[in-house]
Amino acid sequence: MRKLIGIFCLLIALFGCQLNQEKMSELVNDVHSFSKPAQVRVTHLNWQAKVDFKTKTIQAQADWQILYSKGDTLILDTKGLNIKEVKVDGKQPAFTLGNEDPILGQALHIPVNADSKIVRIIYTTSPTAEALQWLSAQQTADKQQPFLFTQSQAILARSWLPCQDSPGVRFTYEADVKVPAALMALMSASNPQQKSETGEYHFEMKQAIPSYLFALSVGDFAFKPISERSGIYAEPSVLDTAVWEFADLEKMIAGAESLYGAYAWERYDVLVLPPSFPFGGMENPRLTFATPTILAGDRSLTSLIAHELAHSWSGNLVTNATWSDFWLNEGFTVYFEHRIMEKLYGKDYSEMLAALSYADLQATITELTNSGMAEDTKLKLNLVNRNPDDGVTDIAYNKGYFFLRSIEEQFGREKFDVFLNDYFKDQAFKVMTTEAFIPYIRNYYQSKFKISLTDELFDKWIFTVGLPEDCPKPQSLAFEKVDQALNSWLTTNELPSKTTQEWTTHEWLHFLNNLPAGLSEEQMVRLDQLGKFTESDNAEILCAWLVQAVRYNYKPAYVKLESFLVNTGRRKFLSPIYQELLKTADGKQRAQAIYEKARPNYHFVATNTFDAMLKK
Ligand code: BES
Ligand code: ZN
């Protein structure tokens, strides 16, 4: 009898939970979208598009299939779109565009009724559409053909697709895209491996995605496989280098699957973009977009691919409900990334990554706290009336990572892995809020392991500024040796090449990031002789070095500094260098002069940051 009552209670609990979840995913209020998906919601897109490099526009027709319409208006997010025509099941309704908000754009209101099936929007994108970066042939590696790529995360999809631009609204899609015949088009969907003769490409995406993962790139691409289900796209001159660099791609996918369950998206390919790509990588489903700055020539920066691959679970399967819950995407992904790297290359390796994450996190907390932004050191963010881009800091990534690692360490890795496997399975193709995650993991640990997770645990990590005192501290043996070498350099001015010849990117980064303050010109010269930093082609090392070069006025690096800032668009590298330049009046002038030259090479995401930072 007791058993029966137990089962009955469990059923009620499960049913209640189910109801809650369904309600929840509909009721979540996303302050970064005008759409009201609880009223009317779309479910499938048929996108017909022509990509025109001459006018830097996409002419398109979007047919949205309606899932349900409980209200009388379908609201789509748009930004800078030129809407030519709207039809609902063939008839032209009186649609309206709302007031323009500088961050959110404009709401497109389309009258519908309970029987409405297909809403068609015919439109053209603006030449300054924020998601799109149009590159001239000169700005590519091969300098033969122009290039286009999109970056939709967080809320830029609306600048090239009228859509319910909120991570909680998933849709499947098919697309027909026409591009100049010399070019290939790729999307976050089924992709060609060869150019078509006509420049016409057909795409299908049958796994539902949120709009921030809607992606397109057009360029002179060639393809080479790594395994049956994975491969690399790049411009012809970059392809072999990239294939060599990412040789372990299949091992990464298999490793990820062995950790947290089957890969849900069929193929996993990587597209190497030109250096103006504003991010390191973007987890567009089936086709990660990657910066060429990870082609270090020694495979030392491939954890970035592990990161984007990990998003195939954390983020793309279980998706943050709003941008205030961004840590649910990125914190889980950094955790997963480190586990993949540990699995492939061992604990010593992954502890170096973790130690670098820890140092970055400390620096970010200090910086945010000192600049009056301490609130942004909480995992749960308040982004009301703000650009979601403000939430893209090390907090989501690394404080998120250390929170999960602390649960792992406190209650055991085996349990945490069981939990994560079930989390990705149960919550696949759904959204998660921070507020729903807490009871979810609590109930799980309670019922499965009889472990009570305390309020205090969640409070101190999620809703409190700074870092809890018991934050796990990575132990990297390799870095301890670097510390020794650094200490002996301070007294001897020497770094034995026997020691440093074994160092890879990570050791050098640790070394550069831990240089003492107040270096003399003589010390800078000597360091450069020992580490050959100024001539380095490794973007991570170069960036860390250039920050020091600016700080100590090391003139031999100035030419390289300028060419690096002009030719690289990855915000993570540009920010610390420009910030360092801004600390002196002379530096500020140089920064502004360089920025004027560099700006045409940057994506909107970067110019949006640096216009504010470098305004005259
Ligand atoms: N999804 C992010 C990039 C992103 C975040 C774009 C927020 C727009 C808004 C991607 O997965 C990422 O985290 N990239 C990192 C990689 C790194 C942490 C390994 C980057 O670009 O540096
Ligand atoms: Zn990420």
XYZ file of C-alpha atoms and ligand atoms in Angstrom:
639
model
C 0.000 0.000 0.000
C 2.755 2.385 0.951
C 4.403 1.623 -2.344
C 1.198 2.456 -4.191
C 0.838 5.765 -2.394
C 4.480 6.471 -3.206
C 3.923 5.818 -6.906
C 0.774 7.935 -6.829
C 2.652 10.852 -5.248
C 5.458 10.498 -7.765
C 2.975 10.602 -10.643
C 1.368 13.745 -9.253
C 4.760 15.318 -8.763
C 5.835 14.411 -12.294
C 2.590 15.630 -13.780
C 2.766 18.868 -11.827
C 6.330 19.362 -12.917
C 5.391 18.754 -16.552
C 2.575 21.292 -16.338
C 4.857 23.785 -14.697
C 7.438 23.374 -17.363
C 5.033 23.816 -20.219
C 3.540 26.846 -18.597
C 6.950 28.132 -17.794
C 8.367 27.962 -21.284
C 5.400 29.948 -22.518
C 5.257 32.459 -19.748
C 8.904 33.415 -19.579
C 9.134 37.102 -20.288
C 11.991 37.973 -22.573
C 12.673 41.691 -22.318
C 14.715 41.560 -25.523
C 11.895 40.588 -27.849
C 8.651 42.318 -28.831
C 7.070 39.020 -29.839
C 4.488 37.497 -27.548
C 4.842 33.807 -28.343
C 2.313 32.807 -25.690
C -0.332 34.422 -27.904
C 0.740 33.564 -31.420
C 3.728 31.413 -32.197
C 5.563 30.339 -35.328
C 7.037 26.874 -35.834
C 8.537 26.488 -39.323
C 10.251 28.801 -41.794
C 10.528 28.575 -45.553
C 13.140 31.149 -46.545
C 13.778 32.186 -50.154
C 16.705 34.543 -50.530
C 18.993 36.200 -53.018
C 22.343 37.476 -51.774
C 23.480 40.614 -53.574
C 27.070 41.685 -52.943
C 26.726 44.806 -55.099
C 24.070 46.405 -52.930
C 25.117 44.541 -49.767
C 21.570 43.379 -49.275
C 19.610 40.160 -49.083
C 16.267 40.147 -50.879
C 14.111 37.587 -49.217
C 10.742 36.034 -48.689
C 10.024 34.440 -45.323
C 7.037 32.104 -45.032
C 6.286 31.442 -41.399
C 4.046 28.546 -40.486
C 1.944 29.300 -37.430
C 1.893 26.780 -34.591
C -1.034 28.338 -32.784
C -2.760 31.629 -32.635
C -4.587 32.341 -29.427
C -4.456 36.083 -29.985
C -5.191 38.308 -32.966
C -1.672 39.508 -33.802
C 1.544 37.835 -34.788
C 4.391 40.018 -33.545
C 7.786 39.662 -35.187
C 11.024 41.409 -34.290
C 12.688 43.382 -37.062
C 15.605 45.765 -37.276
C 16.271 47.969 -40.280
C 14.310 45.693 -42.632
C 12.608 47.158 -45.652
C 9.259 45.346 -45.594
C 7.736 45.202 -49.090
C 4.720 43.014 -48.604
C 2.955 40.924 -45.985
C 0.436 38.188 -46.716
C -1.553 35.926 -44.453
C -2.675 32.825 -46.335
C -2.545 34.776 -49.587
C -4.440 37.863 -48.391
C -2.847 41.210 -47.596
C -3.570 42.318 -44.042
C -2.995 45.823 -42.688
C 0.294 45.298 -40.925
C 2.029 47.963 -38.831
C 5.557 48.665 -37.675
C 6.024 49.883 -34.105
C 8.333 52.630 -32.874
C 12.012 52.049 -33.305
C 14.043 51.141 -30.240
C 17.817 51.631 -30.653
C 18.582 48.202 -29.192
C 15.495 46.134 -29.969
C 14.493 47.496 -33.368
C 10.835 47.529 -34.380
C 7.896 45.223 -33.774
C 6.057 44.080 -36.896
C 2.387 43.571 -36.038
C 0.489 41.265 -38.368
C -3.227 40.622 -37.817
C -4.060 36.898 -37.768
C -6.893 34.719 -36.523
C -7.258 31.256 -35.054
C -7.267 29.668 -38.544
C -4.271 31.511 -39.974
C -1.647 29.132 -41.331
C 1.118 30.874 -43.275
C 2.401 34.409 -42.898
C 4.566 35.626 -45.782
C 6.916 38.607 -45.482
C 8.748 39.923 -48.533
C 11.596 42.205 -47.526
C 15.113 43.467 -48.138
C 17.821 43.793 -45.513
C 19.582 47.102 -44.955
C 23.185 47.469 -46.244
C 24.092 48.157 -42.616
C 22.195 45.156 -41.187
C 23.887 44.453 -37.888
C 24.145 40.675 -38.194
C 25.739 40.797 -41.620
C 29.351 41.470 -42.429
C 30.111 41.982 -46.103
C 33.797 41.641 -46.883
C 35.525 42.726 -50.056
C 37.852 40.252 -51.776
C 40.728 42.231 -50.273
C 39.528 41.413 -46.750
C 39.639 37.636 -47.319
C 42.543 35.199 -47.176
C 42.647 34.473 -50.899
C 41.711 37.979 -52.033
C 39.760 36.600 -55.019
C 36.116 36.722 -54.041
C 33.887 38.669 -51.639
C 32.618 37.077 -48.463
C 29.521 37.327 -46.303
C 28.852 35.934 -42.866
C 26.098 36.419 -40.309
C 26.261 36.632 -36.510
C 22.785 36.399 -35.033
C 23.464 35.888 -31.328
C 22.230 37.544 -29.215
C 19.490 39.639 -30.859
C 20.777 40.402 -34.330
C 18.805 37.752 -36.278
C 16.035 40.339 -36.583
C 18.299 42.452 -38.809
C 18.143 39.810 -41.569
C 14.998 37.802 -40.747
C 11.678 39.032 -39.354
C 11.291 36.520 -36.535
C 10.233 35.893 -32.944
C 13.743 36.680 -31.838
C 13.687 35.072 -28.424
C 15.616 31.937 -27.453
C 12.390 30.278 -26.290
C 10.883 30.152 -29.785
C 12.216 27.218 -31.786
C 11.541 26.549 -35.422
C 12.589 24.153 -38.155
C 13.503 25.612 -41.529
C 14.122 25.057 -45.188
C 15.815 27.609 -47.402
C 16.635 28.295 -51.043
C 19.478 30.725 -51.365
C 20.874 32.208 -54.570
C 24.419 33.577 -54.583
C 26.929 34.555 -57.318
C 27.901 31.403 -59.218
C 31.565 31.496 -58.112
C 30.543 31.228 -54.473
C 29.159 28.608 -52.106
C 26.467 29.212 -49.489
C 26.423 27.473 -46.105
C 23.842 27.621 -43.331
C 23.171 26.180 -39.890
C 21.493 23.301 -41.738
C 22.187 20.470 -44.215
C 25.053 21.791 -46.312
C 26.600 21.294 -49.753
C 30.196 20.061 -50.025
C 30.643 21.364 -53.543
C 29.724 24.496 -55.408
C 26.625 24.334 -57.550
C 26.900 25.533 -61.131
C 24.097 28.033 -60.789
C 24.845 29.468 -57.379
C 21.576 28.046 -56.072
C 21.536 26.079 -52.853
C 18.835 24.285 -50.944
C 18.981 23.803 -47.172
C 16.964 21.862 -44.639
C 17.060 22.031 -40.902
C 14.770 19.525 -39.325
C 15.909 19.965 -35.737
C 14.199 23.010 -34.265
C 16.479 25.944 -33.402
C 16.030 29.352 -31.801
C 16.578 32.391 -34.069
C 19.979 33.243 -32.594
C 21.289 30.084 -34.268
C 20.014 31.019 -37.724
C 23.183 31.471 -39.778
C 24.466 31.954 -43.309
C 27.872 32.382 -44.876
C 28.726 32.920 -48.538
C 32.217 32.749 -49.957
C 34.774 30.897 -52.003
C 34.739 27.755 -49.847
C 36.331 24.383 -50.304
C 35.578 21.370 -48.135
C 37.611 18.473 -46.760
C 36.281 15.720 -44.528
C 37.790 14.774 -41.154
C 35.491 11.812 -40.592
C 32.238 10.427 -41.965
C 30.247 13.034 -40.079
C 32.628 15.957 -39.785
C 34.808 18.196 -41.885
C 36.213 21.652 -42.530
C 35.122 24.451 -44.837
C 37.571 27.259 -45.560
C 38.932 29.384 -48.347
C 41.185 27.202 -50.527
C 44.484 28.590 -49.216
C 43.462 28.046 -45.598
C 41.885 24.617 -45.929
C 44.880 22.307 -45.466
C 46.217 24.284 -42.506
C 42.798 24.092 -40.871
C 42.370 20.375 -41.578
C 45.728 19.742 -39.914
C 44.911 21.954 -36.934
C 41.547 20.279 -36.319
C 42.682 16.715 -36.977
C 41.198 15.570 -33.650
C 37.700 16.781 -34.509
C 36.148 13.326 -34.677
C 37.836 12.345 -31.411
C 36.290 15.406 -29.816
C 32.806 14.504 -31.026
C 33.170 10.894 -29.903
C 34.611 12.059 -26.569
C 31.734 14.478 -26.043
C 29.205 11.750 -26.819
C 30.825 9.357 -24.386
C 30.500 12.010 -21.685
C 27.001 13.360 -22.175
C 25.071 11.390 -24.780
C 24.519 11.123 -28.504
C 25.210 14.077 -30.785
C 21.777 15.269 -31.884
C 22.531 17.239 -35.052
C 23.810 14.621 -37.517
C 26.858 16.376 -39.000
C 29.397 18.592 -37.238
C 31.445 20.792 -39.566
C 33.609 23.832 -38.933
C 33.771 26.894 -41.164
C 36.922 29.005 -40.849
C 36.059 32.665 -41.361
C 38.272 35.668 -42.161
C 39.973 37.406 -39.211
C 37.296 40.087 -38.930
C 34.933 37.584 -37.281
C 34.188 39.311 -33.960
C 34.172 36.117 -31.873
C 36.398 33.135 -31.386
C 33.636 30.803 -32.385
C 29.893 30.632 -32.815
C 27.999 27.409 -32.248
C 25.747 27.554 -35.297
C 24.124 24.111 -35.375
C 25.872 21.593 -37.657
C 28.345 24.287 -38.677
C 30.495 26.053 -36.107
C 31.822 29.395 -37.330
C 35.425 29.879 -36.199
C 38.041 32.614 -36.207
C 41.270 31.871 -38.105
C 43.182 33.145 -35.044
C 43.013 29.624 -33.593
C 45.152 28.284 -36.441
C 48.273 28.471 -34.280
C 50.171 25.815 -36.230
C 50.586 23.560 -33.185
C 46.980 22.592 -32.356
C 47.281 24.479 -29.072
C 44.068 26.495 -29.415
C 41.609 23.763 -30.331
C 39.782 23.912 -27.000
C 37.743 26.587 -28.750
C 36.373 23.918 -31.071
C 35.630 21.719 -28.052
C 33.727 24.689 -26.644
C 31.584 25.253 -29.730
C 31.004 21.523 -30.069
C 29.894 21.338 -26.422
C 27.223 23.937 -27.224
C 25.582 21.224 -29.336
C 24.294 20.049 -25.938
C 24.483 23.061 -23.621
C 22.847 25.914 -25.456
C 21.623 24.316 -28.655
C 19.730 21.452 -26.991
C 19.048 23.019 -23.605
C 18.765 26.716 -24.280
C 18.888 29.720 -21.966
C 15.339 31.081 -21.833
C 16.471 34.694 -21.788
C 19.822 36.489 -22.045
C 19.755 37.015 -18.269
C 20.209 33.242 -18.007
C 23.195 33.307 -20.359
C 25.355 31.460 -17.815
C 23.195 28.373 -18.419
C 24.545 28.367 -21.981
C 28.125 29.398 -21.381
C 28.947 28.105 -17.892
C 27.796 24.596 -18.799
C 29.678 24.841 -22.073
C 32.971 25.819 -20.462
C 32.524 22.940 -18.005
C 31.815 20.532 -20.864
C 34.701 21.960 -22.930
C 37.172 21.314 -20.126
C 35.854 17.774 -19.717
C 36.337 17.082 -23.422
C 39.892 18.416 -23.256
C 40.601 16.364 -20.140
C 39.280 13.263 -21.850
C 41.426 13.776 -24.944
C 44.629 15.230 -23.497
C 44.608 14.507 -19.762
C 44.097 16.347 -16.509
C 47.360 18.332 -16.649
C 46.185 19.861 -19.879
C 42.662 20.702 -18.746
C 43.964 22.123 -15.463
C 46.008 24.626 -17.430
C 42.820 25.726 -19.155
C 41.013 25.891 -15.821
C 43.822 27.919 -14.249
C 43.665 30.407 -17.133
C 39.882 30.600 -16.680
C 40.390 31.270 -12.978
C 42.843 34.093 -13.612
C 40.556 35.650 -16.219
C 37.641 35.400 -13.820
C 39.525 37.103 -10.992
C 40.535 39.918 -13.329
C 36.973 40.349 -14.572
C 35.537 40.475 -11.060
C 38.070 43.109 -10.016
C 37.411 45.150 -13.128
C 33.607 45.017 -12.860
C 33.705 45.754 -9.154
C 36.023 48.724 -9.594
C 33.950 50.193 -12.377
C 30.712 50.186 -10.401
C 29.328 47.142 -12.224
C 29.499 44.699 -9.329
C 25.891 43.611 -9.977
C 27.112 42.082 -13.218
C 29.253 39.641 -11.249
C 26.111 37.692 -10.324
C 25.332 34.723 -12.533
C 21.715 35.768 -12.883
C 21.900 39.069 -14.746
C 19.607 42.040 -14.838
C 19.537 43.180 -18.458
C 16.324 45.213 -18.431
C 16.749 48.211 -20.746
C 20.229 47.033 -21.596
C 21.885 45.396 -24.562
C 22.232 41.644 -23.949
C 25.792 42.071 -25.163
C 26.495 43.732 -21.775
C 26.098 40.287 -20.231
C 28.846 38.714 -22.322
C 31.611 38.677 -19.710
C 33.755 36.064 -18.029
C 31.136 35.790 -15.306
C 28.726 33.678 -17.358
C 31.598 31.592 -18.701
C 33.975 31.129 -15.830
C 31.976 31.814 -12.686
C 29.411 29.501 -14.288
C 32.128 26.929 -14.857
C 33.453 27.083 -11.289
C 29.942 26.832 -9.867
C 29.368 23.578 -11.722
C 32.830 22.349 -10.862
C 32.152 23.037 -7.205
C 29.025 20.854 -7.333
C 31.068 18.183 -9.088
C 33.834 18.311 -6.492
C 31.549 18.523 -3.489
C 29.255 15.606 -4.316
C 31.287 13.574 -6.763
C 31.981 13.531 -10.465
C 30.078 10.328 -11.116
C 26.869 11.810 -9.754
C 27.323 15.056 -11.612
C 27.844 13.189 -14.874
C 24.696 11.141 -14.339
C 22.850 14.372 -13.660
C 24.200 16.115 -16.751
C 23.356 13.184 -18.996
C 19.775 13.248 -17.805
C 19.602 17.037 -17.920
C 20.558 17.106 -21.592
C 18.183 14.235 -22.363
C 15.158 15.507 -20.408
C 15.517 19.105 -21.407
C 16.543 18.636 -25.035
C 14.938 21.180 -27.380
C 13.584 23.122 -24.426
C 14.485 26.316 -22.645
C 15.713 26.718 -19.098
C 15.616 29.667 -16.744
C 17.881 30.053 -13.741
C 14.797 29.938 -11.521
C 13.676 26.614 -13.012
C 17.167 25.141 -12.975
C 17.498 25.429 -9.200
C 14.512 23.208 -8.305
C 15.390 20.942 -11.223
C 18.864 20.043 -9.968
C 17.630 20.041 -6.374
C 14.869 17.542 -7.016
C 17.248 15.461 -9.068
C 19.942 15.251 -6.392
C 17.317 14.642 -3.727
C 15.434 11.855 -5.453
C 18.356 10.170 -7.174
C 21.134 10.535 -4.598
C 19.333 11.563 -1.390
C 21.459 14.694 -1.310
C 19.941 18.043 -0.304
C 21.439 21.007 -2.093
C 21.134 24.005 0.202
C 19.694 27.457 -0.483
C 23.059 28.825 0.487
C 24.789 27.018 -2.379
C 22.574 28.684 -4.984
C 22.476 32.041 -3.262
C 26.187 32.471 -2.988
C 26.909 31.408 -6.565
C 23.948 32.760 -8.484
C 22.515 35.746 -6.660
C 25.596 37.133 -4.889
C 28.337 39.358 -6.286
C 31.953 38.235 -6.435
C 33.259 34.734 -5.925
C 32.467 32.400 -3.006
C 35.406 31.722 -0.730
C 35.244 28.011 -1.347
C 35.542 28.383 -5.115
C 37.602 25.441 -6.446
C 41.209 26.343 -7.224
C 42.740 24.639 -10.243
C 46.089 22.975 -9.582
C 48.343 23.121 -12.579
C 51.745 21.502 -12.197
C 52.820 22.895 -15.536
C 52.059 26.420 -14.360
C 53.957 25.913 -11.122
C 57.014 25.251 -13.248
C 56.310 28.412 -15.210
C 56.144 30.340 -11.931
C 59.567 28.974 -11.013
C 61.009 29.989 -14.363
C 59.470 33.439 -13.974
C 61.043 33.848 -10.543
C 64.440 32.836 -11.754
C 64.139 35.195 -14.729
C 63.505 38.040 -12.300
C 66.875 37.474 -10.630
C 68.962 36.207 -13.572
C 67.378 37.850 -16.624
C 67.535 34.400 -18.222
C 64.956 31.809 -19.241
C 66.672 28.514 -19.962
C 65.629 27.443 -23.461
C 65.645 23.873 -22.202
C 62.642 24.824 -20.086
C 60.815 27.068 -22.515
C 61.162 24.894 -25.592
C 58.579 22.592 -24.060
C 56.139 25.390 -23.434
C 53.041 25.715 -25.535
C 50.622 28.609 -25.806
C 49.178 28.051 -22.348
C 52.458 28.223 -20.473
C 53.464 31.353 -22.338
C 50.108 32.944 -21.549
C 50.502 32.155 -17.891
C 54.000 33.587 -18.020
C 52.960 36.818 -19.738
C 49.916 37.307 -17.539
C 51.998 36.994 -14.400
C 54.801 39.378 -15.229
C 55.397 41.756 -12.331
C 54.429 45.406 -12.565
C 56.959 48.097 -13.440
C 59.051 46.367 -16.114
C 61.988 48.394 -17.420
C 62.805 48.946 -21.069
C 65.792 46.675 -20.668
C 63.616 43.915 -19.270
C 61.133 44.263 -22.140
C 63.938 44.014 -24.689
C 65.319 40.936 -22.965
C 61.899 39.306 -22.724
C 61.310 39.838 -26.401
C 64.674 38.255 -27.213
C 63.830 35.252 -25.069
C 60.221 34.728 -26.126
C 60.214 36.264 -29.631
C 56.810 37.672 -28.790
C 56.674 40.575 -31.216
C 57.255 38.231 -34.148
C 54.752 35.674 -32.873
C 51.880 34.696 -35.140
C 50.001 33.201 -32.230
C 47.164 35.665 -31.631
C 46.726 34.706 -27.951
C 50.399 35.220 -27.151
C 50.646 38.323 -29.281
C 47.643 39.886 -27.575
C 49.028 39.248 -24.078
C 52.386 40.654 -25.177
C 50.973 43.725 -26.889
C 49.154 44.695 -23.696
C 52.535 44.702 -21.939
C 54.139 46.527 -24.856
C 51.584 49.326 -24.555
C 51.939 49.437 -20.788
C 55.717 49.875 -20.893
C 55.978 51.886 -24.102
C 57.916 49.174 -25.877
C 58.339 50.837 -29.262
C 59.708 47.897 -31.302
C 56.224 46.341 -31.045
C 54.295 49.357 -32.343
C 54.231 48.364 -36.008
C 52.972 44.912 -35.113
C 50.471 46.439 -32.711
C 48.931 48.467 -35.486
C 48.789 45.645 -38.018
C 47.272 43.321 -35.407
C 44.544 45.821 -34.508
C 43.800 46.599 -38.147
C 43.690 42.999 -39.336
C 42.010 41.201 -36.450
C 38.366 41.728 -35.564
C 38.081 39.382 -32.601
C 36.783 41.500 -29.770
C 38.442 39.465 -27.050
C 41.866 40.508 -28.409
C 40.994 44.063 -29.336
C 39.420 45.040 -26.008
C 42.401 44.615 -23.679
C 44.766 46.342 -26.104
C 42.529 49.347 -26.758
C 41.781 49.554 -23.041
C 45.472 49.637 -22.216
C 46.067 52.318 -24.855
C 43.305 54.453 -23.356
C 45.125 54.719 -20.050
C 47.380 57.541 -21.305
C 46.649 60.663 -23.353
C 49.253 59.732 -25.936
C 47.955 56.166 -26.104
C 44.433 57.438 -26.576
C 45.459 59.442 -29.607
C 47.200 56.437 -31.107
C 44.222 54.240 -30.373
C 41.880 56.629 -32.132
C 44.163 56.931 -35.155
C 44.501 53.168 -35.464
C 40.774 52.669 -34.935
C 39.991 54.950 -37.848
C 41.978 52.652 -40.133
C 40.761 49.462 -38.540
C 37.065 50.215 -38.207
C 36.108 49.280 -41.800
C 37.440 45.780 -41.070
C 35.332 45.217 -37.958
C 31.887 43.653 -37.591
C 29.060 45.658 -36.002
C 29.451 43.708 -32.754
C 32.973 45.091 -32.463
C 32.330 48.636 -33.694
C 29.391 48.866 -31.320
C 31.780 48.198 -28.432
C 34.672 50.332 -29.632
C 32.683 53.311 -30.915
C 31.574 53.822 -27.331
C 35.007 53.137 -25.898
C 37.027 55.267 -28.317
C 34.728 58.201 -28.946
C 36.612 61.398 -29.486
N 28.098 31.758 -28.286
C 29.368 32.296 -28.001
C 29.636 33.589 -28.720
C 28.635 34.690 -28.427
C 28.179 34.919 -27.145
C 28.165 35.487 -29.445
C 27.246 35.925 -26.903
C 27.248 36.496 -29.199
C 26.779 36.705 -27.918
C 30.482 31.310 -28.322
O 30.171 30.000 -27.999
C 31.651 31.645 -27.443
O 31.505 31.548 -26.264
N 32.766 32.018 -28.034
C 33.976 32.296 -27.305
C 34.808 31.058 -27.314
C 35.573 30.756 -26.115
C 34.936 30.942 -24.801
C 36.228 29.395 -26.221
C 34.683 33.427 -28.004
O 34.201 33.853 -29.062
O 35.699 33.894 -27.538
Zn 30.174 29.699 -25.878
